[in-house]
Short mmCIF file of C-alpha atoms and ligand atoms in Angstrom, two decimals:
data_model
loop_
_atom_site.label_atom_id
_atom_site.label_comp_id
_atom_site.label_asym_id
_atom_site.label_seq_id
_atom_site.Cartn_x
_atom_site.Cartn_y
_atom_site.Cartn_z
CA MET A 1 3.51 5.84 -45.20
CA LEU A 2 6.29 4.11 -47.13
CA LEU A 3 5.16 0.56 -47.81
CA GLY A 4 1.55 -0.01 -48.87
CA CYS A 5 0.27 -3.55 -48.42
CA ILE A 6 -2.90 -5.28 -49.55
CA GLY A 7 -3.75 -8.51 -47.74
CA ASP A 8 -6.26 -10.96 -49.23
CA ASP A 9 -7.45 -12.02 -45.77
CA PHE A 10 -7.35 -10.77 -42.20
CA THR A 11 -5.11 -13.35 -40.53
CA GLY A 12 -2.66 -13.18 -43.42
CA SER A 13 -2.58 -9.41 -43.05
CA SER A 14 -1.72 -9.71 -39.37
CA ASP A 15 0.96 -12.28 -40.27
CA LEU A 16 2.52 -9.64 -42.54
CA ALA A 17 2.07 -6.97 -39.87
CA ASN A 18 3.96 -9.21 -37.47
CA THR A 19 6.93 -9.57 -39.85
CA LEU A 20 7.16 -5.86 -40.62
CA SER A 21 6.76 -4.89 -36.98
CA LYS A 22 9.48 -7.34 -35.88
CA GLN A 23 11.76 -5.73 -38.47
CA GLY A 24 11.19 -2.34 -36.80
CA MET A 25 8.53 -0.65 -38.93
CA ARG A 26 5.55 1.18 -37.41
CA VAL A 27 2.66 -0.86 -38.76
CA THR A 28 -1.12 -0.48 -38.70
CA GLN A 29 -3.59 -3.00 -40.10
CA PHE A 30 -6.78 -1.47 -41.53
CA SER A 31 -10.02 -3.41 -41.99
CA GLY A 32 -10.93 -2.72 -45.59
CA VAL A 33 -10.15 0.55 -47.30
CA PRO A 34 -10.31 3.36 -44.69
CA GLN A 35 -12.52 6.39 -45.22
CA GLY A 36 -10.05 9.05 -44.12
CA ALA A 37 -6.28 9.49 -44.08
CA ALA A 38 -3.97 7.32 -41.96
CA ASP A 39 -2.05 8.62 -38.95
CA PRO A 40 1.14 10.15 -40.42
CA SER A 41 3.32 8.09 -38.06
CA VAL A 42 2.38 4.84 -39.85
CA GLU A 43 5.31 3.56 -41.92
CA ALA A 44 3.71 0.38 -43.29
CA GLY A 45 -0.04 0.28 -43.79
CA ILE A 46 -1.85 -2.97 -44.47
CA VAL A 47 -5.32 -2.88 -45.96
CA ALA A 48 -6.85 -6.21 -44.97
CA LEU A 49 -9.46 -7.41 -47.45
CA LYS A 50 -11.61 -10.50 -47.42
CA SER A 51 -10.88 -11.11 -51.08
CA ARG A 52 -9.30 -14.57 -51.14
CA SER A 53 -12.44 -16.54 -51.90
CA ILE A 54 -14.75 -14.04 -53.62
CA PRO A 55 -15.30 -13.74 -57.41
CA ALA A 56 -12.08 -12.58 -59.13
CA ASP A 57 -13.56 -9.36 -60.56
CA GLU A 58 -14.66 -8.25 -57.08
CA ALA A 59 -11.23 -9.08 -55.64
CA ILE A 60 -9.62 -6.97 -58.39
CA ALA A 61 -11.96 -4.02 -57.78
CA GLN A 62 -11.33 -4.06 -54.01
CA SER A 63 -7.56 -4.42 -54.45
CA LEU A 64 -7.38 -1.52 -56.91
CA LYS A 65 -9.37 0.63 -54.50
CA ALA A 66 -6.92 -0.26 -51.72
CA LEU A 67 -4.02 0.57 -54.05
CA GLU A 68 -5.46 4.03 -54.75
CA TRP A 69 -5.82 4.74 -51.02
CA LEU A 70 -2.29 3.55 -50.26
CA LYS A 71 -0.92 5.70 -53.09
CA ALA A 72 -2.75 8.69 -51.62
CA GLN A 73 -0.96 8.02 -48.28
CA GLY A 74 2.38 8.49 -50.06
CA CYS A 75 3.52 4.86 -50.44
CA THR A 76 6.24 4.23 -53.00
CA GLN A 77 6.30 0.44 -52.89
CA PHE A 78 3.35 -1.96 -52.75
CA LEU A 79 3.02 -5.52 -51.54
CA PHE A 80 0.19 -7.93 -52.31
CA LYS A 81 0.08 -10.50 -49.48
CA TYR A 82 -1.51 -13.90 -50.05
CA CYS A 83 -1.23 -17.20 -48.27
CA SER A 84 2.06 -19.07 -47.83
CA THR A 85 0.18 -22.11 -49.13
CA PHE A 86 -0.82 -20.08 -52.22
CA ASP A 87 -4.54 -20.51 -51.43
CA SER A 88 -6.35 -19.98 -54.72
CA THR A 89 -8.42 -21.85 -57.30
CA PRO A 90 -7.63 -22.19 -61.02
CA GLU A 91 -9.77 -19.04 -61.49
CA GLY A 92 -7.88 -16.96 -58.92
CA ASN A 93 -7.62 -14.79 -57.05
CA ILE A 94 -3.83 -14.49 -56.81
CA GLY A 95 -3.17 -14.32 -60.57
CA PRO A 96 -6.00 -11.91 -61.45
CA VAL A 97 -5.21 -9.51 -58.58
CA ALA A 98 -1.43 -9.57 -59.17
CA THR A 99 -2.07 -8.94 -62.88
CA ALA A 100 -4.38 -5.99 -62.22
CA LEU A 101 -1.95 -4.43 -59.71
CA ALA A 102 0.99 -4.94 -62.13
CA GLU A 103 -0.94 -3.19 -64.90
CA ALA A 104 -2.00 -0.35 -62.60
CA LEU A 105 1.57 0.25 -61.43
CA ASN A 106 3.25 -0.50 -64.79
CA ALA A 107 5.29 -3.05 -62.88
CA GLU A 108 7.47 -5.14 -65.20
CA LYS A 109 9.23 -7.50 -62.76
CA VAL A 110 6.77 -8.79 -60.20
CA VAL A 111 8.08 -11.36 -57.74
CA VAL A 112 5.77 -14.21 -56.72
CA CYS A 113 7.08 -15.85 -53.56
CA PRO A 114 4.78 -17.51 -51.00
CA ALA A 115 7.72 -18.99 -49.00
CA PHE A 116 7.55 -18.71 -45.19
CA PRO A 117 10.34 -20.93 -43.82
CA GLY A 118 9.42 -20.06 -40.20
CA ALA A 119 6.13 -21.90 -40.76
CA GLY A 120 7.70 -24.67 -42.86
CA ARG A 121 6.73 -23.28 -46.27
CA THR A 122 9.65 -23.37 -48.72
CA LEU A 123 9.81 -22.98 -52.47
CA TYR A 124 12.28 -25.00 -54.50
CA GLN A 125 12.38 -25.53 -58.27
CA GLY A 126 9.07 -23.66 -58.42
CA HIS A 127 7.42 -26.24 -56.13
CA LEU A 128 5.92 -25.32 -52.77
CA PHE A 129 6.57 -27.53 -49.75
CA VAL A 130 4.87 -27.59 -46.34
CA HIS A 131 7.62 -28.94 -44.09
CA ASP A 132 8.77 -32.11 -45.88
CA GLN A 133 5.65 -32.58 -47.98
CA LEU A 134 4.65 -31.20 -51.34
CA LEU A 135 1.77 -28.72 -51.01
CA ASN A 136 -0.67 -31.12 -52.69
CA GLU A 137 0.18 -33.89 -50.22
CA SER A 138 0.23 -31.72 -47.10
CA GLY A 139 -3.49 -31.78 -46.26
CA MET A 140 -4.05 -28.61 -48.30
CA GLU A 141 -5.55 -30.79 -51.04
CA HIS A 142 -8.57 -31.09 -48.69
CA HIS A 143 -8.94 -27.35 -47.99
CA PRO A 144 -12.69 -26.55 -47.74
CA LEU A 145 -12.53 -23.45 -49.98
CA ASN A 146 -9.48 -23.85 -52.22
CA PRO A 147 -8.16 -27.40 -52.44
CA MET A 148 -4.50 -27.13 -53.54
CA THR A 149 -3.95 -30.04 -55.89
CA ASP A 150 -0.72 -28.92 -57.59
CA ALA A 151 2.54 -27.93 -55.87
CA ASP A 152 4.06 -26.37 -59.00
CA ILE A 153 3.35 -22.70 -58.36
CA ARG A 154 4.42 -21.73 -61.91
CA ARG A 155 1.83 -24.06 -63.40
CA TRP A 156 -0.93 -23.16 -60.91
CA LEU A 157 -0.35 -19.41 -61.42
CA ALA A 158 -0.21 -19.71 -65.22
CA ARG A 159 -3.82 -21.01 -65.12
CA GLN A 160 -4.87 -17.75 -63.43
CA THR A 161 -3.25 -15.02 -65.57
CA GLN A 162 -2.64 -13.83 -69.13
CA LEU A 163 0.79 -12.49 -68.14
CA SER A 164 3.81 -14.63 -68.84
CA VAL A 165 5.08 -16.51 -65.78
CA GLY A 166 8.83 -16.87 -65.22
CA HIS A 167 11.06 -18.48 -62.61
CA VAL A 168 14.22 -17.58 -60.71
CA GLY A 169 15.64 -20.85 -59.42
CA TYR A 170 17.62 -21.54 -56.28
CA GLU A 171 20.91 -21.56 -58.19
CA HIS A 172 20.45 -17.77 -58.61
CA VAL A 173 18.93 -17.14 -55.18
CA ARG A 174 21.92 -18.66 -53.40
CA GLN A 175 24.16 -16.08 -55.12
CA GLY A 176 22.55 -13.32 -53.01
CA ALA A 177 20.93 -9.98 -53.89
CA THR A 178 23.08 -9.15 -56.92
CA GLY A 179 22.58 -12.58 -58.51
CA ILE A 180 18.84 -12.43 -57.80
CA ALA A 181 18.50 -8.95 -59.33
CA ALA A 182 20.35 -10.12 -62.47
CA ALA A 183 18.16 -13.24 -62.74
CA LEU A 184 14.99 -11.13 -62.39
CA ASP A 185 16.22 -8.87 -65.22
CA GLN A 186 16.95 -11.90 -67.35
CA ALA A 187 13.56 -13.49 -66.71
CA ASN A 188 11.89 -10.21 -67.60
CA ALA A 189 14.01 -9.81 -70.73
CA SER A 190 12.66 -13.20 -71.82
CA GLY A 191 9.13 -11.86 -71.50
CA ALA A 192 8.13 -12.91 -67.95
CA ARG A 193 6.30 -10.37 -65.81
CA LEU A 194 5.17 -12.56 -62.90
CA ILE A 195 8.33 -14.26 -61.68
CA VAL A 196 8.20 -17.13 -59.19
CA VAL A 197 11.33 -16.97 -57.01
CA ASP A 198 12.62 -19.94 -55.00
CA ALA A 199 13.36 -19.39 -51.27
CA VAL A 200 14.28 -21.96 -48.65
CA THR A 201 15.59 -19.92 -45.71
CA ASP A 202 14.99 -16.53 -44.10
CA THR A 203 18.43 -15.51 -45.35
CA ASP A 204 17.26 -16.16 -48.93
CA LEU A 205 14.23 -13.95 -48.29
CA ILE A 206 16.37 -11.14 -46.90
CA GLU A 207 18.59 -11.28 -49.99
CA ILE A 208 15.50 -11.30 -52.24
CA GLY A 209 14.16 -8.31 -50.27
CA THR A 210 17.40 -6.40 -50.89
CA ALA A 211 17.13 -7.18 -54.61
CA LEU A 212 13.58 -5.79 -54.64
CA ASP A 213 14.62 -2.32 -53.43
CA GLY A 214 12.76 0.28 -55.48
CA LEU A 215 10.53 -2.13 -57.43
CA PRO A 216 6.93 -0.91 -57.36
CA LEU A 217 5.12 -4.22 -56.78
CA ILE A 218 5.98 -7.32 -54.78
CA THR A 219 3.73 -10.31 -54.13
CA GLY A 220 4.04 -13.17 -51.69
CA GLY A 221 3.56 -14.56 -48.22
CA SER A 222 4.77 -12.64 -45.18
CA GLY A 223 8.32 -13.97 -45.71
CA ILE A 224 8.82 -11.79 -48.76
CA ALA A 225 8.60 -8.75 -46.47
CA LEU A 226 11.56 -9.81 -44.30
CA GLY A 227 14.19 -7.83 -46.22
CA LEU A 228 12.09 -4.80 -47.16
CA PRO A 229 12.28 -2.63 -43.98
CA GLU A 230 16.07 -2.55 -44.26
CA ASN A 231 15.80 -0.86 -47.67
CA PHE A 232 13.89 2.01 -46.04
CA ARG A 233 16.15 2.04 -42.96
CA ARG A 234 19.28 2.37 -45.12
CA ARG A 235 17.86 5.62 -46.49
CA GLY A 236 17.10 6.95 -42.99
CA LEU A 237 13.33 6.78 -43.56
CA LEU A 238 12.30 4.80 -40.43
CA ALA A 239 11.66 6.50 -37.08
CA GLY A 240 12.92 3.39 -35.25
CA THR A 241 10.26 3.54 -32.53
CA GLY A 242 8.34 0.37 -33.47
CA ASN A 243 4.92 -0.38 -31.94
CA LYS A 244 3.85 -0.05 -28.26
CA TRP A 245 1.73 -2.71 -26.51
CA THR A 246 -0.47 -3.24 -23.46
CA GLY A 247 -2.84 -6.20 -23.02
CA VAL A 248 -6.49 -6.03 -21.92
CA ALA A 249 -8.07 -7.42 -18.75
CA GLY A 250 -11.49 -9.11 -18.55
CA GLN A 251 -12.94 -12.24 -20.03
CA SER A 252 -11.54 -14.06 -23.04
CA VAL A 253 -13.35 -16.22 -25.61
CA VAL A 254 -12.07 -18.37 -28.49
CA LEU A 255 -14.00 -18.64 -31.78
CA SER A 256 -12.88 -21.29 -34.25
CA GLY A 257 -14.32 -21.71 -37.75
CA SER A 258 -11.09 -23.19 -39.06
CA CYS A 259 -11.06 -26.86 -40.05
CA SER A 260 -7.30 -26.96 -40.71
CA THR A 261 -5.13 -29.63 -39.16
CA ALA A 262 -3.35 -27.32 -36.69
CA THR A 263 -6.62 -25.80 -35.48
CA ARG A 264 -8.20 -29.20 -34.95
CA GLY A 265 -5.20 -30.08 -32.77
CA GLN A 266 -5.72 -26.89 -30.75
CA VAL A 267 -9.42 -27.66 -30.33
CA ALA A 268 -8.47 -31.18 -29.17
CA ARG A 269 -6.00 -29.73 -26.62
CA HIS A 270 -8.70 -27.38 -25.29
CA SER A 271 -10.99 -30.37 -24.86
CA GLN A 272 -8.29 -32.48 -23.14
CA ALA A 273 -7.75 -29.60 -20.69
CA GLY A 274 -11.44 -29.87 -19.71
CA LEU A 275 -12.17 -26.26 -20.70
CA PRO A 276 -15.72 -25.28 -21.69
CA MET A 277 -16.64 -25.76 -25.33
CA PHE A 278 -19.71 -25.26 -27.51
CA GLU A 279 -19.93 -26.95 -30.90
CA ILE A 280 -21.67 -25.25 -33.79
CA LYS A 281 -23.06 -27.97 -36.03
CA ALA A 282 -23.10 -26.89 -39.67
CA ASP A 283 -26.61 -28.30 -40.28
CA ALA A 284 -28.10 -26.30 -37.42
CA ALA A 285 -26.26 -23.12 -38.46
CA ILE A 286 -27.46 -23.45 -42.07
CA ALA A 287 -31.03 -24.13 -40.95
CA GLY A 288 -30.91 -20.91 -38.87
CA GLN A 289 -31.61 -22.90 -35.67
CA LEU A 290 -28.84 -21.31 -33.63
CA GLU A 291 -29.38 -18.06 -31.78
CA PRO A 292 -26.13 -15.99 -31.53
CA LYS A 293 -27.35 -14.28 -28.35
CA HIS A 294 -27.88 -17.60 -26.54
CA ILE A 295 -24.47 -18.93 -27.56
CA ALA A 296 -22.78 -15.69 -26.45
CA GLN A 297 -24.69 -15.77 -23.16
CA TRP A 298 -23.42 -19.32 -22.57
CA ALA A 299 -19.84 -18.10 -23.17
CA LEU A 300 -20.23 -15.04 -20.95
CA LYS A 301 -21.30 -17.27 -18.04
CA GLN A 302 -18.11 -19.35 -18.16
CA THR A 303 -15.31 -18.67 -15.71
CA LYS A 304 -12.59 -20.40 -17.72
CA ARG A 305 -11.72 -19.50 -21.35
CA PRO A 306 -14.65 -20.92 -23.44
CA LEU A 307 -14.34 -22.11 -27.04
CA ILE A 308 -17.12 -21.85 -29.61
CA TYR A 309 -16.20 -23.93 -32.64
CA SER A 310 -17.44 -25.39 -35.91
CA SER A 311 -14.06 -27.00 -36.67
CA ALA A 312 -14.65 -30.47 -38.07
CA ASP A 313 -12.79 -33.27 -39.82
CA PRO A 314 -12.40 -33.11 -43.64
CA GLN A 315 -14.97 -35.85 -44.27
CA VAL A 316 -17.60 -34.02 -42.17
CA VAL A 317 -16.89 -30.75 -44.01
CA ARG A 318 -17.07 -32.54 -47.38
CA GLN A 319 -20.46 -33.99 -46.53
CA VAL A 320 -21.81 -30.61 -45.45
CA GLN A 321 -20.52 -29.00 -48.64
CA GLU A 322 -22.01 -31.75 -50.83
CA THR A 323 -25.38 -31.33 -49.15
CA TYR A 324 -25.61 -27.52 -49.02
CA GLY A 325 -22.88 -26.15 -51.31
CA ARG A 326 -19.59 -24.68 -50.17
CA GLU A 327 -20.68 -21.07 -50.22
CA ARG A 328 -23.97 -21.57 -48.43
CA ALA A 329 -22.26 -23.44 -45.61
CA ALA A 330 -19.43 -20.89 -45.33
CA ASP A 331 -21.82 -17.90 -45.36
CA ALA A 332 -24.05 -19.37 -42.67
CA ILE A 333 -21.20 -20.32 -40.33
CA GLU A 334 -19.21 -17.12 -40.86
CA GLY A 335 -22.37 -15.02 -40.39
CA LEU A 336 -23.08 -16.83 -37.13
CA PHE A 337 -19.54 -16.26 -35.81
CA GLY A 338 -19.79 -12.56 -36.73
CA ALA A 339 -23.09 -12.20 -34.87
CA ILE A 340 -21.76 -14.10 -31.81
CA ALA A 341 -18.68 -11.84 -31.73
CA ARG A 342 -20.91 -8.74 -31.69
CA GLU A 343 -22.85 -10.13 -28.72
CA LEU A 344 -19.63 -11.01 -26.89
CA VAL A 345 -18.18 -7.55 -27.33
CA ALA A 346 -21.49 -5.99 -26.27
CA GLY A 347 -21.21 -8.25 -23.22
CA GLY A 348 -17.87 -6.62 -22.35
CA ILE A 349 -15.21 -9.27 -23.10
CA GLY A 350 -11.61 -8.03 -23.16
CA ARG A 351 -9.89 -10.63 -25.33
CA LEU A 352 -11.00 -12.50 -28.44
CA ILE A 353 -9.03 -15.28 -30.12
CA VAL A 354 -10.23 -16.26 -33.59
CA ALA A 355 -9.02 -19.23 -35.64
CA GLY A 356 -9.32 -19.19 -39.44
CA GLY A 357 -8.73 -16.49 -42.03
CA GLU A 358 -12.26 -16.32 -43.43
CA THR A 359 -13.71 -16.62 -39.95
CA SER A 360 -11.47 -13.79 -38.68
CA GLY A 361 -12.50 -11.61 -41.62
CA ALA A 362 -16.17 -12.20 -40.86
CA VAL A 363 -15.63 -11.40 -37.16
CA VAL A 364 -13.57 -8.23 -37.64
CA GLU A 365 -15.94 -6.91 -40.32
CA SER A 366 -18.93 -7.63 -38.13
CA LEU A 367 -17.33 -5.78 -35.20
CA THR A 368 -16.69 -2.80 -37.55
CA ILE A 369 -13.12 -2.48 -36.32
CA GLU A 370 -11.38 0.15 -38.45
CA ALA A 371 -7.74 -0.23 -37.44
CA LEU A 372 -5.63 -2.66 -35.42
CA GLU A 373 -2.39 -1.82 -33.61
CA ILE A 374 0.25 -4.53 -33.71
CA GLY A 375 1.72 -6.07 -30.55
CA PRO A 376 4.23 -8.81 -29.82
CA GLU A 377 4.34 -12.19 -31.55
CA ILE A 378 2.25 -15.03 -30.05
CA ALA A 379 3.46 -17.70 -32.51
CA PRO A 380 5.21 -17.47 -35.88
CA GLY A 381 2.90 -15.45 -38.13
CA VAL A 382 0.46 -14.41 -35.38
CA PRO A 383 0.84 -11.12 -33.51
CA ALA A 384 -1.21 -9.72 -30.65
CA LEU A 385 -3.59 -7.03 -31.94
CA LEU A 386 -5.39 -4.18 -30.24
CA ALA A 387 -8.61 -2.50 -31.36
CA THR A 388 -9.86 0.69 -29.75
CA SER A 389 -13.49 1.70 -30.26
CA ARG A 390 -14.61 5.31 -30.81
CA ASP A 391 -15.63 5.33 -27.10
CA GLY A 392 -12.14 4.22 -26.06
CA ASP A 393 -13.05 0.59 -25.22
CA LYS A 394 -10.18 -1.79 -25.87
CA LEU A 395 -10.34 -5.31 -27.29
CA ALA A 396 -7.21 -7.43 -27.59
CA LEU A 397 -7.34 -9.92 -30.44
CA ALA A 398 -5.46 -12.79 -31.98
CA LEU A 399 -6.39 -13.70 -35.55
CA LYS A 400 -4.84 -17.08 -36.24
CA SER A 401 -4.39 -18.54 -39.71
CA GLY A 402 -5.71 -22.09 -39.87
CA ASN A 403 -2.43 -23.91 -39.90
CA PHE A 404 -0.49 -21.65 -37.54
CA GLY A 405 0.35 -22.10 -33.87
CA GLY A 406 1.29 -25.05 -31.68
CA PRO A 407 -1.25 -27.24 -29.84
CA ASP A 408 -1.39 -24.76 -26.89
CA PHE A 409 -1.98 -21.73 -29.09
CA PHE A 410 -5.28 -20.72 -27.44
CA ALA A 411 -3.68 -20.66 -23.98
CA ASP A 412 -0.54 -18.92 -25.27
CA ALA A 413 -2.59 -16.24 -27.00
CA ASP A 414 -4.75 -15.65 -23.94
CA SER A 415 -1.78 -15.11 -21.68
CA LEU A 416 0.01 -12.77 -24.11
CA LEU A 417 -3.15 -10.71 -24.71
CA SER A 418 -3.62 -10.27 -20.94
CA PRO A 419 -2.11 -7.21 -19.17
N1 ATP B 501 -18.21 -27.75 -39.99
C1 ATP B 501 -18.07 -27.06 -41.11
N2 ATP B 501 -18.61 -27.50 -42.27
C2 ATP B 501 -18.46 -26.81 -43.42
N3 ATP B 501 -17.79 -25.63 -43.52
C3 ATP B 501 -17.24 -25.16 -42.40
C4 ATP B 501 -17.34 -25.84 -41.14
N4 ATP B 501 -16.71 -25.12 -40.21
C5 ATP B 501 -16.23 -24.05 -40.83
N5 ATP B 501 -16.54 -24.05 -42.14
C6 ATP B 501 -16.17 -23.04 -43.14
O1 ATP B 501 -14.87 -23.37 -43.63
C7 ATP B 501 -14.15 -22.17 -43.89
C8 ATP B 501 -12.85 -22.23 -43.08
O2 ATP B 501 -12.07 -21.17 -43.51
P1 ATP B 501 -11.16 -20.31 -42.56
O3 ATP B 501 -10.38 -19.41 -43.48
O4 ATP B 501 -11.92 -19.63 -41.48
O5 ATP B 501 -10.21 -21.37 -41.87
P2 ATP B 501 -8.87 -21.97 -42.45
O6 ATP B 501 -9.05 -22.23 -43.93
O7 ATP B 501 -8.49 -23.09 -41.59
O8 ATP B 501 -7.86 -20.80 -42.21
P3 ATP B 501 -6.85 -20.06 -43.18
O9 ATP B 501 -7.65 -19.53 -44.35
O10 ATP B 501 -6.34 -18.97 -42.32
O11 ATP B 501 -5.85 -21.08 -43.57
C9 ATP B 501 -15.01 -21.01 -43.44
O12 ATP B 501 -15.69 -20.45 -44.55
C10 ATP B 501 -15.99 -21.69 -42.48
O13 ATP B 501 -17.20 -20.98 -42.34
O1 LIG B 502 0.63 -16.90 -45.27
C1 LIG B 502 0.02 -17.58 -44.47
O2 LIG B 502 0.15 -18.82 -44.36
C2 LIG B 502 -1.00 -16.91 -43.61
O3 LIG B 502 -0.63 -15.60 -43.36
C3 LIG B 502 -2.30 -16.92 -44.30
O4 LIG B 502 -2.57 -16.07 -45.10
C4 LIG B 502 -3.22 -18.07 -44.02
O5 LIG B 502 -4.54 -17.69 -44.18
#
């Protein structure tokens, strides 16, 4: 294993897996820190954690454990993947985890770059944009778990870490790899250890990737990985075989716990198409009135792709959170989705499409999936995934980040996951 990655959620990890796989690396995504050693053919290993929205000290402990395992697999470079919308609160967890990893690796110049131009996330003058809107005006200011109320990533990060935060502006990035490397040195010479780097296009990210050759720690969205495989390829370290893929037959089900704008559009499209849908009401889930077995049985009886969803408008989510507390609501709904997924898999489904990072984490953990093979891209940032149980049963999955995918994502995913 060459490149060791730590993802702070499951959909984000598969987003990164997609980028690395498209750039020709053999990639495996692991659910949590594996017990044993990885298959020696894996070139980039991604340990997917569910550490985005847990207390910072727990996120640090899990990330350091993942780092130790990745080191033991032989990795020489490490990447901490977080969301391209920099999902975090003033307490963390991006700053605390990046700080702990930097200390553990004695990393002096640590790039911080959430940019993902393919999904409309660009970083300019230290400010993060979602398409043509500043992050804090993009809808992310209403996020149920981490409302993003400041687009200045330097300022937001500085609230989360003791390390000094620097910046490499676009005037250096546009000079290419050599200019970027010199600007990183300069920022570090002025005392900065976490260095926010502007990036507007994929070409910028490839140049940044070239400049990062040999640095122990990199942090960012999946875009920051675009230029990294080439550094290994140049040294003749990649086998060049990529990943293989076959879809899975049988029934498919969609689970959506995401309340993001894109997901709500996909839920609306599913409804317009007249496909079967079952709404999980937060109140009923929190009161323990919903029986996972019954909901799964309803889905298993459907002949067309059913959707089970708790996705709701921001004002509905706000009301639920004010009544019950954010964590209580999230735990109840995520727990329910996990339990439904177990019943569905026991019922023999072949394909499972999950919307939402936290929801996907809850589902994959509940299914005790250890490793996921990476298949072709369904939409920018979302690959097809394949899990194989100890008995050889296959489940094809799509784990979709809240704001990813076009309105027809559920249909697109289902057809790509099919044989
Ligand atoms: N109706 C609801 N009321 C309150 N909370 C909800 C409701 N539906 C879902 N949730 C919770 O909101 C959170 C949504 O987070 P999740 O990460 O799954 O989606 P997302 O934020 O859209 O996706 P991503 O993190 O990939 O951007 C989950 O913890 C989920 O349980
Ligand atoms: O970077 C992104 O936007 C996604 O991979 C993600 O992490 C959203 O949860």
